[in-house]
Amino acid sequence: MKAELVSVGTELLLGEIVDTNAAYMSQRLAEIGVDVHFRHTVGDNLDRITATLELALSRSDAILICGGLGPTQDDLTREGVAEVTGRPLTIVPEAEQHLREFFARRGLTPTENNLKQASAPEGARLLDNTCGTAPGLFVQHDGKLIFAVPGPPTEMREMMQREVLPILCEHLGGDLRPVFTRVLRMADIGESTLVAEIDDLISGQTDPTIAPYAKPGEVTLRLATKAAREDEARRRLDAMEAELRERVGRYIYGVNDETMEVAVGIALRERGATIAVAESCTGGLVASRITDVSGSSDYMLGGVVAYANEIKQRVLGVPAEVLAEHGAVSEETALAMAVGVRDLMGADYGLATTGIAGPTGGTEEKPVGTVFVAIADAEGTICRGQIWPGTREQFKMRVSQNALNMLRKRVLGIEVS
Amino acid sequence: MKAELVSVGTELLLGEIVDTNAAYMSQRLAEIGVDVHFRHTVGDNLDRITATLELALSRSDAILICGGLGPTQDDLTREGVAEVTGRPLTIVPEAEQHLREFFARRGLTPTENNLKQASAPEGARLLDNTCGTAPGLFVQHDGKLIFAVPGPPTEMREMMQREVLPILCEHLGGDLRPVFTRVLRMADIGESTLVAEIDDLISGQTDPTIAPYAKPGEVTLRLATKAAREDEARRRLDAMEAELRERVGRYIYGVNDETMEVAVGIALRERGATIAVAESCTGGLVASRITDVSGSSDYMLGGVVAYANEIKQRVLGVPAEVLAEHGAVSEETALAMAVGVRDLMGADYGLATTGIAGPTGGTEEKPVGTVFVAIADAEGTICRGQIWPGTREQFKMRVSQNALNMLRKRVLGIEVS
């Protein structure tokens, strides 16, 4: 089955918002084996919506429209579907009643505009919206399937999951060949180096396919294969993962949703160990990422954000001489912070960051981007210095990723390079 | 001038990555007054790329293609442009030399595939890529302008800024009517309430236009107007802002890039005051956001992430009886944390959060989403309790936004509701 996606909204064309809905819908469709060959974005303009829908109807089996179902005059998706299918819009009595009840509960009466949301092209089925007022649409027309879902992400996702995907799966029947994927997450390696090492596999168009993707502090490899049955897919994914692990396994730290903060949690839990964090340049980001994981209170005792030097001294016990002699951004200070926070909180591991996030504050000797990350534990201490390019935001993300990875390796007994 | 954007890449159609490039390019084009009526996404398939380019050429003055300029067999943008313009691809000697030098510096020889990046449709101008190996393309064909820029965001942005936008502005000449925008950022109000209060302005299609947009913890209003001259635009934006401030000004906390963390910094700087943060449920996010602002070390002393109760007691001095009697998630604990961190760090303001981020840990009395935020200063203390719905991530973001806003108001002497 070939599908085409149409995102409706002038705010998208103006670049005011990033179209995360389109990526979400594409992913869900890929998972059930629906091929998306084209995606379009069109503004709140009836002629252009209609032209886009006509084009899509001429070459695809299914069209999914997102957005333009609201109550204002700008919301024209219903009109567009009515136009291309030649089915006039009429009020759906149950939808009108539902809407009136919704407003009545708030002591309000729906306006003429609001009631537009209860209208649909003749023969269309309304799709329940459990998170908002705009129902979705489903029309079967000339053997094609047309869906319209609301633009707010929570409403769209819920409606995709509960209504659209089940209808599509039913129509796919025996052709249902979902795509099964696995994401391998890597650290300590850049995208270009990784791609060079496994270029034969990536450009060999193997099954599973392999797609690399880079974000600050991390590269991922996404393996994907189409199969009628899950065990068949799993066998292929397992084989490819094994081959990749043989060649670049030392860089792989997690699989699928196992982000670095999750991997750190798994490592700490395995060893029954606790962690405390002392942060200067990351300003709380390392602690925040650790506590993004549900259940992290089992191993996370807490942290100190020591932005001012006096706090490094007074709360973490970094000696005044160390700060005076080596400066706040130094191996010596990082080590004293790690030891200090470990002692203060009585944790098994103390993790510390100190650096220059920029854009100001750099010197010739210690340019913007300089950072020291230190760990203290029962075995002793380690510290690594690095220089990261990038914006303040990228710097904080890269340093936090690198610090968490150092911690993960230390906890697991892997040598920190 | 009407433009059409084409994003090329199967990874986009599979939803593996979100197309932030398209939003960026749209924004830049809107700013110089180029109308984008359609945007398309197409996979790494020559027929479909060609069909999309043909359609775009038939109705728009300019086409901007992003992606598909890499060295692999999957990269087909050059071939697509060659096809629709009927201009065969040939190697550009300077580009080949540039590429050979790039590889030689790394001790490598370019492969046949790599050399593809030095080819271009006849008569095309190559656009320098100062951040990567793939040059961009600019072709004038039958009075239309065709641009191709690389997919990696930094390379695309740099090339848009340095090459594409200047060429477009030159072609716009007297038609250059940039869009000037202003974003008003609001807190303490939801999108639907706000829209209801100023519905006449939004649906009145005024100039400047007003577009509301909601994210966790914040609603923004984007004002936009097209004008030949900046002072003309500024006058219109000022007038609309004044009208909005009269009606909903009490919710506006910042303008344009003045995020909540920036607004907090401005308020603290104005008063010459310092801040220290004690966090339980936000786990470091409040401190991390405060320190996202360059120069925040002037007013941010530091923070304590007190995840374990023992840390609340030992480091922040929350009395054991308070924890035993009222629990860690209580007004009493929040107040003791705020006072404790203020004393510990010697700050003018102490800000504290304690709550249940979920998804586990809720009780009947204190469900998931319960939070208490407290502030201590020379005047005394205040505390507010709330319940926020949403995921763990949304909860942390909303609580941090709300805590920072409470702090901002307290510092500015605005009553905290």
PDB file of C-alpha atoms in Angstrom, chain A residues 226-408:
ATOM      1  CA  LYS A 226      10.257  -5.961   6.629  1.00  0.00           C
ATOM      2  CA  ALA A 227       8.783  -9.283   7.600  1.00  0.00           C
ATOM      3  CA  ALA A 228       5.427 -10.972   7.954  1.00  0.00           C
ATOM      4  CA  ARG A 229       6.397 -12.434  11.320  1.00  0.00           C
ATOM      5  CA  GLU A 230       8.221 -10.976  14.266  1.00  0.00           C
ATOM      6  CA  ASP A 231      10.477 -13.982  14.920  1.00  0.00           C
ATOM      7  CA  GLU A 232      11.671 -13.915  11.327  1.00  0.00           C
ATOM      8  CA  ALA A 233      12.518 -10.193  11.688  1.00  0.00           C
ATOM      9  CA  ARG A 234      14.183 -10.746  15.031  1.00  0.00           C
ATOM     10  CA  ARG A 235      16.447 -13.460  13.581  1.00  0.00           C
ATOM     11  CA  ARG A 236      17.648 -11.091  10.854  1.00  0.00           C
ATOM     12  CA  LEU A 237      18.127  -8.172  13.230  1.00  0.00           C
ATOM     13  CA  ASP A 238      19.997 -10.406  15.683  1.00  0.00           C
ATOM     14  CA  ALA A 239      22.366 -11.593  12.926  1.00  0.00           C
ATOM     15  CA  MET A 240      23.113  -8.044  11.753  1.00  0.00           C
ATOM     16  CA  GLU A 241      23.544  -6.785  15.304  1.00  0.00           C
ATOM     17  CA  ALA A 242      26.004  -9.630  15.972  1.00  0.00           C
ATOM     18  CA  GLU A 243      28.040  -8.703  12.882  1.00  0.00           C
ATOM     19  CA  LEU A 244      28.069  -5.034  13.890  1.00  0.00           C
ATOM     20  CA  ARG A 245      29.032  -5.888  17.465  1.00  0.00           C
ATOM     21  CA  GLU A 246      31.951  -7.921  16.182  1.00  0.00           C
ATOM     22  CA  ARG A 247      33.227  -4.932  14.205  1.00  0.00           C
ATOM     23  CA  VAL A 248      32.252  -1.855  16.238  1.00  0.00           C
ATOM     24  CA  GLY A 249      30.790  -3.380  19.411  1.00  0.00           C
ATOM     25  CA  ARG A 250      33.103  -1.451  21.720  1.00  0.00           C
ATOM     26  CA  TYR A 251      31.240   1.755  20.848  1.00  0.00           C
ATOM     27  CA  ILE A 252      27.726   0.405  21.400  1.00  0.00           C
ATOM     28  CA  TYR A 253      26.322   1.429  24.769  1.00  0.00           C
ATOM     29  CA  GLY A 254      22.614   0.851  24.358  1.00  0.00           C
ATOM     30  CA  VAL A 255      19.814  -0.541  22.199  1.00  0.00           C
ATOM     31  CA  ASN A 256      16.518   1.125  21.231  1.00  0.00           C
ATOM     32  CA  ASP A 257      15.171   3.344  24.034  1.00  0.00           C
ATOM     33  CA  GLU A 258      18.223   2.674  26.195  1.00  0.00           C
ATOM     34  CA  THR A 259      19.561   6.241  26.212  1.00  0.00           C
ATOM     35  CA  MET A 260      22.811   7.035  28.010  1.00  0.00           C
ATOM     36  CA  GLU A 261      20.968   8.006  31.200  1.00  0.00           C
ATOM     37  CA  VAL A 262      19.079   4.696  31.089  1.00  0.00           C
ATOM     38  CA  ALA A 263      22.322   2.765  30.458  1.00  0.00           C
ATOM     39  CA  VAL A 264      23.916   4.496  33.450  1.00  0.00           C
ATOM     40  CA  GLY A 265      20.929   3.523  35.585  1.00  0.00           C
ATOM     41  CA  ILE A 266      21.170  -0.104  34.468  1.00  0.00           C
ATOM     42  CA  ALA A 267      24.899  -0.210  35.285  1.00  0.00           C
ATOM     43  CA  LEU A 268      24.426   1.351  38.734  1.00  0.00           C
ATOM     44  CA  ARG A 269      21.484  -0.922  39.532  1.00  0.00           C
ATOM     45  CA  GLU A 270      23.476  -4.011  38.490  1.00  0.00           C
ATOM     46  CA  ARG A 271      26.251  -3.103  40.926  1.00  0.00           C
ATOM     47  CA  GLY A 272      23.824  -1.968  43.617  1.00  0.00           C
ATOM     48  CA  ALA A 273      25.719   1.341  43.668  1.00  0.00           C
ATOM     49  CA  THR A 274      24.689   4.954  44.290  1.00  0.00           C
ATOM     50  CA  ILE A 275      25.742   8.169  42.557  1.00  0.00           C
ATOM     51  CA  ALA A 276      26.140  11.845  43.499  1.00  0.00           C
ATOM     52  CA  VAL A 277      27.000  14.569  40.993  1.00  0.00           C
ATOM     53  CA  ALA A 278      28.937  17.852  41.321  1.00  0.00           C
ATOM     54  CA  GLU A 279      28.438  20.168  38.373  1.00  0.00           C
ATOM     55  CA  SER A 280      29.905  23.457  37.381  1.00  0.00           C
ATOM     56  CA  CYS A 281      29.721  23.999  33.585  1.00  0.00           C
ATOM     57  CA  THR A 282      26.828  21.565  33.017  1.00  0.00           C
ATOM     58  CA  GLY A 283      24.830  23.497  35.606  1.00  0.00           C
ATOM     59  CA  GLY A 284      22.525  20.645  36.649  1.00  0.00           C
ATOM     60  CA  LEU A 285      22.054  18.956  33.268  1.00  0.00           C
ATOM     61  CA  VAL A 286      23.849  15.752  34.284  1.00  0.00           C
ATOM     62  CA  ALA A 287      21.674  15.404  37.405  1.00  0.00           C
ATOM     63  CA  SER A 288      18.561  16.289  35.399  1.00  0.00           C
ATOM     64  CA  ARG A 289      19.329  13.611  32.802  1.00  0.00           C
ATOM     65  CA  ILE A 290      19.975  10.967  35.463  1.00  0.00           C
ATOM     66  CA  THR A 291      16.634  11.831  37.088  1.00  0.00           C
ATOM     67  CA  ASP A 292      14.810  11.741  33.742  1.00  0.00           C
ATOM     68  CA  VAL A 293      14.740   7.976  34.271  1.00  0.00           C
ATOM     69  CA  SER A 294      11.763   6.699  36.229  1.00  0.00           C
ATOM     70  CA  GLY A 295      12.946   4.895  39.364  1.00  0.00           C
ATOM     71  CA  SER A 296      16.273   6.746  39.425  1.00  0.00           C
ATOM     72  CA  SER A 297      15.707   7.577  43.095  1.00  0.00           C
ATOM     73  CA  ASP A 298      16.922   4.008  43.753  1.00  0.00           C
ATOM     74  CA  TYR A 299      20.513   4.980  42.879  1.00  0.00           C
ATOM     75  CA  MET A 300      20.582   8.783  42.552  1.00  0.00           C
ATOM     76  CA  LEU A 301      21.239  10.438  45.907  1.00  0.00           C
ATOM     77  CA  GLY A 302      21.565  13.965  44.584  1.00  0.00           C
ATOM     78  CA  GLY A 303      23.947  16.589  43.343  1.00  0.00           C
ATOM     79  CA  VAL A 304      25.475  19.966  43.873  1.00  0.00           C
ATOM     80  CA  VAL A 305      25.514  22.644  41.211  1.00  0.00           C
ATOM     81  CA  ALA A 306      28.595  24.606  42.244  1.00  0.00           C
ATOM     82  CA  TYR A 307      28.559  27.541  39.895  1.00  0.00           C
ATOM     83  CA  ALA A 308      30.292  30.057  42.170  1.00  0.00           C
ATOM     84  CA  ASN A 309      33.815  29.195  43.363  1.00  0.00           C
ATOM     85  CA  GLU A 310      32.769  29.852  46.930  1.00  0.00           C
ATOM     86  CA  ILE A 311      30.212  27.027  46.657  1.00  0.00           C
ATOM     87  CA  LYS A 312      32.904  24.693  45.334  1.00  0.00           C
ATOM     88  CA  GLN A 313      34.890  25.504  48.469  1.00  0.00           C
ATOM     89  CA  ARG A 314      32.171  25.738  51.070  1.00  0.00           C
ATOM     90  CA  VAL A 315      29.768  22.978  50.016  1.00  0.00           C
ATOM     91  CA  LEU A 316      32.090  20.579  48.178  1.00  0.00           C
ATOM     92  CA  GLY A 317      35.251  21.253  50.175  1.00  0.00           C
ATOM     93  CA  VAL A 318      37.478  22.082  47.225  1.00  0.00           C
ATOM     94  CA  PRO A 319      40.586  23.600  48.908  1.00  0.00           C
ATOM     95  CA  ALA A 320      41.063  27.335  48.337  1.00  0.00           C
ATOM     96  CA  GLU A 321      44.693  26.624  47.322  1.00  0.00           C
ATOM     97  CA  VAL A 322      43.587  24.284  44.544  1.00  0.00           C
ATOM     98  CA  LEU A 323      41.253  26.940  43.131  1.00  0.00           C
ATOM     99  CA  ALA A 324      43.897  29.651  43.482  1.00  0.00           C
ATOM    100  CA  GLU A 325      46.721  27.612  42.018  1.00  0.00           C
ATOM    101  CA  HIS A 326      45.026  25.649  39.219  1.00  0.00           C
ATOM    102  CA  GLY A 327      41.823  27.595  38.641  1.00  0.00           C
ATOM    103  CA  ALA A 328      38.191  26.423  38.735  1.00  0.00           C
ATOM    104  CA  VAL A 329      38.578  24.748  35.330  1.00  0.00           C
ATOM    105  CA  SER A 330      41.331  22.231  36.024  1.00  0.00           C
ATOM    106  CA  GLU A 331      41.930  18.556  36.620  1.00  0.00           C
ATOM    107  CA  GLU A 332      42.700  19.267  40.266  1.00  0.00           C
ATOM    108  CA  THR A 333      39.412  21.086  40.879  1.00  0.00           C
ATOM    109  CA  ALA A 334      37.388  18.436  39.021  1.00  0.00           C
ATOM    110  CA  LEU A 335      38.947  15.695  41.161  1.00  0.00           C
ATOM    111  CA  ALA A 336      38.339  17.617  44.395  1.00  0.00           C
ATOM    112  CA  MET A 337      34.707  18.202  43.368  1.00  0.00           C
ATOM    113  CA  ALA A 338      34.167  14.491  42.633  1.00  0.00           C
ATOM    114  CA  VAL A 339      35.711  13.453  45.957  1.00  0.00           C
ATOM    115  CA  GLY A 340      33.827  16.224  47.753  1.00  0.00           C
ATOM    116  CA  VAL A 341      30.354  15.343  46.481  1.00  0.00           C
ATOM    117  CA  ARG A 342      30.953  11.626  47.063  1.00  0.00           C
ATOM    118  CA  ASP A 343      31.842  12.343  50.699  1.00  0.00           C
ATOM    119  CA  LEU A 344      29.066  14.900  51.193  1.00  0.00           C
ATOM    120  CA  MET A 345      26.324  12.584  49.985  1.00  0.00           C
ATOM    121  CA  GLY A 346      27.841   9.271  51.054  1.00  0.00           C
ATOM    122  CA  ALA A 347      27.607   7.869  47.535  1.00  0.00           C
ATOM    123  CA  ASP A 348      29.559   5.021  45.948  1.00  0.00           C
ATOM    124  CA  TYR A 349      30.424   7.184  42.941  1.00  0.00           C
ATOM    125  CA  GLY A 350      31.088  10.919  42.731  1.00  0.00           C
ATOM    126  CA  LEU A 351      30.951  12.463  39.227  1.00  0.00           C
ATOM    127  CA  ALA A 352      32.108  16.032  38.575  1.00  0.00           C
ATOM    128  CA  THR A 353      32.238  18.472  35.636  1.00  0.00           C
ATOM    129  CA  THR A 354      33.990  21.810  35.381  1.00  0.00           C
ATOM    130  CA  GLY A 355      34.615  23.749  32.175  1.00  0.00           C
ATOM    131  CA  ILE A 356      33.998  26.814  30.079  1.00  0.00           C
ATOM    132  CA  ALA A 357      30.643  26.662  28.282  1.00  0.00           C
ATOM    133  CA  GLY A 358      31.192  30.009  26.575  1.00  0.00           C
ATOM    134  CA  PRO A 359      30.650  32.080  24.556  1.00  0.00           C
ATOM    135  CA  THR A 360      32.730  34.201  26.989  1.00  0.00           C
ATOM    136  CA  GLY A 361      35.235  33.200  29.673  1.00  0.00           C
ATOM    137  CA  GLY A 362      37.835  31.474  27.498  1.00  0.00           C
ATOM    138  CA  THR A 363      41.578  32.185  27.682  1.00  0.00           C
ATOM    139  CA  GLU A 364      44.470  31.243  25.415  1.00  0.00           C
ATOM    140  CA  GLU A 365      45.473  28.418  27.702  1.00  0.00           C
ATOM    141  CA  LYS A 366      41.900  27.296  28.379  1.00  0.00           C
ATOM    142  CA  PRO A 367      39.707  28.172  25.392  1.00  0.00           C
ATOM    143  CA  VAL A 368      35.902  28.076  25.359  1.00  0.00           C
ATOM    144  CA  GLY A 369      34.886  24.415  25.236  1.00  0.00           C
ATOM    145  CA  THR A 370      37.563  23.218  27.696  1.00  0.00           C
ATOM    146  CA  VAL A 371      36.171  20.742  30.216  1.00  0.00           C
ATOM    147  CA  PHE A 372      37.407  18.324  32.882  1.00  0.00           C
ATOM    148  CA  VAL A 373      35.277  15.387  33.991  1.00  0.00           C
ATOM    149  CA  ALA A 374      36.273  13.440  37.101  1.00  0.00           C
ATOM    150  CA  ILE A 375      35.021  10.351  38.914  1.00  0.00           C
ATOM    151  CA  ALA A 376      35.740   9.320  42.500  1.00  0.00           C
ATOM    152  CA  ASP A 377      34.946   5.875  43.886  1.00  0.00           C
ATOM    153  CA  ALA A 378      36.297   3.333  46.389  1.00  0.00           C
ATOM    154  CA  GLU A 379      39.093   2.430  43.927  1.00  0.00           C
ATOM    155  CA  GLY A 380      40.368   5.996  43.618  1.00  0.00           C
ATOM    156  CA  THR A 381      39.851   8.771  41.085  1.00  0.00           C
ATOM    157  CA  ILE A 382      40.139   9.421  37.347  1.00  0.00           C
ATOM    158  CA  CYS A 383      39.892  12.619  35.335  1.00  0.00           C
ATOM    159  CA  ARG A 384      39.754  13.378  31.611  1.00  0.00           C
ATOM    160  CA  GLY A 385      40.195  16.751  29.936  1.00  0.00           C
ATOM    161  CA  GLN A 386      38.719  17.613  26.546  1.00  0.00           C
ATOM    162  CA  ILE A 387      37.803  20.525  24.307  1.00  0.00           C
ATOM    163  CA  TRP A 388      34.398  20.499  22.627  1.00  0.00           C
ATOM    164  CA  PRO A 389      33.435  22.893  19.852  1.00  0.00           C
ATOM    165  CA  GLY A 390      29.882  24.174  19.493  1.00  0.00           C
ATOM    166  CA  THR A 391      27.286  26.403  21.080  1.00  0.00           C
ATOM    167  CA  ARG A 392      26.626  26.618  24.814  1.00  0.00           C
ATOM    168  CA  GLU A 393      23.715  24.218  24.413  1.00  0.00           C
ATOM    169  CA  GLN A 394      25.724  21.690  22.357  1.00  0.00           C
ATOM    170  CA  PHE A 395      28.597  21.976  24.838  1.00  0.00           C
ATOM    171  CA  LYS A 396      26.370  21.156  27.800  1.00  0.00           C
ATOM    172  CA  MET A 397      24.787  18.233  25.941  1.00  0.00           C
ATOM    173  CA  ARG A 398      28.139  16.792  24.774  1.00  0.00           C
ATOM    174  CA  VAL A 399      29.770  17.155  28.183  1.00  0.00           C
ATOM    175  CA  SER A 400      26.813  15.560  29.947  1.00  0.00           C
ATOM    176  CA  GLN A 401      26.822  12.667  27.449  1.00  0.00           C
ATOM    177  CA  ASN A 402      30.549  12.168  27.840  1.00  0.00           C
ATOM    178  CA  ALA A 403      30.401  12.389  31.643  1.00  0.00           C
ATOM    179  CA  LEU A 404      27.581   9.848  31.831  1.00  0.00           C
ATOM    180  CA  ASN A 405      29.456   7.523  29.466  1.00  0.00           C
ATOM    181  CA  MET A 406      32.609   7.768  31.578  1.00  0.00           C
ATOM    182  CA  LEU A 407      30.555   6.905  34.637  1.00  0.00           C
ATOM    183  CA  ARG A 408      28.884   3.981  32.860  1.00  0.00           C
TER     184      ARG A 408
END
